[in-house]
Amino acid sequence: LKGVYCGFCQESPHYRWNTVLTKQEIINKFNRFGERLGDLRDISILERDKSSRINKLKITTSNQSFEITVKEFRDIIGPDIIKSSTFDLSLTNTRVFFEGKGWGHGVGMCQWGAYFMAKQGYTYQRILSYYYPGSRLAAIDKIKP
């Protein structure tokens, strides 16, 4: 699967999102997963893909520095808090500000986009062909192995 641009979800409550966490909240979430991190000093973006989604972050604490995939980071912090891998971040002495776009992994059908397309009268065939270009719909009993 390959992600496609979705311009239909701009009215979604998750199209743009902001989250503020204290540095200690982030450390506490990592500690729950067995990490023993010192004070959070920095989080930096190491790598983005061509659609601006983050692939890798670098986390620096008072006792270590390590790289982490954005999927692992979202799993630890919570995918309902860091809603997608499309975000920017900035740090102050005590807080980390996340400013992002979308909700999910960026591959497949945008749920909000499909909802708004349906409200505009698009058929399910058009919606599916938009999100899965090159695919075709067929009855399962008509597909040859």
XYZ file of C-alpha atoms in Angstrom:
145
model
C 0.000 0.000 0.000
C 1.017 3.527 -0.676
C -0.379 6.678 0.893
C -2.272 9.143 -1.282
C -2.830 12.818 -0.622
C -6.237 13.421 0.961
C -7.723 16.853 0.529
C -11.176 15.740 1.618
C -10.534 15.623 5.371
C -9.796 19.297 6.014
C -12.976 19.631 8.094
C -11.900 16.777 10.365
C -11.257 17.688 14.008
C -7.898 15.904 13.605
C -6.725 17.621 10.422
C -4.421 19.797 12.545
C -3.626 19.078 16.190
C -1.498 20.432 19.013
C -0.259 18.650 22.112
C 1.826 19.947 24.990
C 3.547 17.524 27.353
C 5.895 18.239 30.197
C 9.331 16.725 29.850
C 8.622 14.726 33.001
C 5.427 13.263 31.470
C 7.484 11.968 28.551
C 10.129 10.477 30.862
C 7.392 8.834 32.971
C 5.883 7.189 29.874
C 9.273 5.771 28.874
C 9.886 4.574 32.443
C 6.646 2.579 32.317
C 8.180 0.613 29.440
C 11.229 -0.313 31.494
C 13.525 2.492 30.410
C 15.318 4.398 33.153
C 15.913 7.775 31.621
C 17.432 10.816 33.249
C 16.156 14.348 32.701
C 14.959 15.002 29.152
C 17.338 17.398 27.416
C 16.292 17.205 23.766
C 14.156 15.493 21.161
C 15.232 16.035 17.580
C 13.923 14.846 14.243
C 16.552 12.738 12.480
C 14.736 11.592 9.370
C 11.603 12.374 7.369
C 10.236 10.630 4.313
C 9.319 12.420 1.086
C 5.808 13.170 2.384
C 7.245 14.885 5.512
C 6.342 12.038 7.859
C 8.936 11.470 10.543
C 10.761 8.142 10.462
C 13.268 8.570 13.284
C 13.814 10.729 16.372
C 16.822 11.222 18.623
C 16.177 11.522 22.343
C 18.832 12.977 24.615
C 18.602 12.725 28.394
C 21.025 13.470 31.194
C 22.235 9.854 31.185
C 21.937 8.684 27.565
C 21.148 9.467 23.958
C 19.340 7.102 21.603
C 17.450 6.869 18.327
C 13.871 5.667 18.180
C 11.425 5.123 15.341
C 8.410 7.380 15.345
C 6.178 4.290 15.563
C 7.897 3.239 18.805
C 7.679 6.816 20.101
C 3.942 7.026 19.328
C 3.359 3.619 20.938
C 5.107 4.759 24.136
C 3.578 8.245 24.352
C 0.196 7.114 23.025
C -1.231 7.250 19.486
C -4.161 9.259 20.827
C -1.676 11.904 22.054
C 0.807 11.927 19.150
C -1.824 11.343 16.481
C 0.433 10.886 13.466
C 4.028 10.924 12.324
C 3.501 14.258 10.593
C 4.483 16.795 13.227
C 6.984 19.412 14.282
C 8.163 19.866 17.833
C 9.818 22.465 20.001
C 11.108 22.379 23.563
C 11.269 24.824 26.429
C 12.899 24.231 29.812
C 9.963 22.142 31.031
C 7.657 21.383 28.082
C 7.571 19.817 24.627
C 5.153 21.291 22.079
C 3.921 19.081 19.236
C 2.130 20.567 16.233
C 0.848 17.947 13.819
C -1.455 16.983 11.017
C -3.746 13.987 10.576
C -4.372 10.891 12.623
C -2.938 7.506 11.733
C -0.165 5.822 9.813
C -0.676 7.547 6.459
C -1.273 4.422 4.409
C -4.669 3.276 3.231
C -7.999 5.015 3.458
C -8.418 8.247 5.382
C -11.526 7.611 7.461
C -12.505 11.268 7.682
C -11.755 11.851 4.004
C -13.947 8.895 3.004
C -16.711 10.190 5.282
C -16.648 13.654 3.697
C -16.451 12.167 0.183
C -19.563 10.087 0.905
C -21.352 13.182 2.234
C -20.551 14.891 -1.080
C -22.151 12.040 -3.016
C -19.130 10.001 -4.059
C -19.911 6.302 -4.527
C -18.059 3.639 -2.586
C -16.381 2.609 -5.861
C -14.989 6.122 -6.403
C -13.917 6.403 -2.761
C -12.076 3.070 -2.826
C -10.419 3.800 -6.178
C -9.245 7.176 -4.850
C -7.517 5.673 -1.810
C -6.362 2.478 -3.533
C -5.339 3.561 -7.047
C -4.769 0.723 -9.477
C -6.928 -1.689 -7.509
C -10.164 -3.169 -8.766
C -13.288 -4.386 -7.043
C -14.425 -7.928 -7.755
C -16.674 -10.524 -6.187
C -14.482 -12.967 -4.303
C -15.997 -15.954 -6.098
C -15.005 -14.387 -9.454
C -11.310 -14.097 -8.580
C -9.110 -16.835 -10.023
C -6.310 -18.138 -7.779
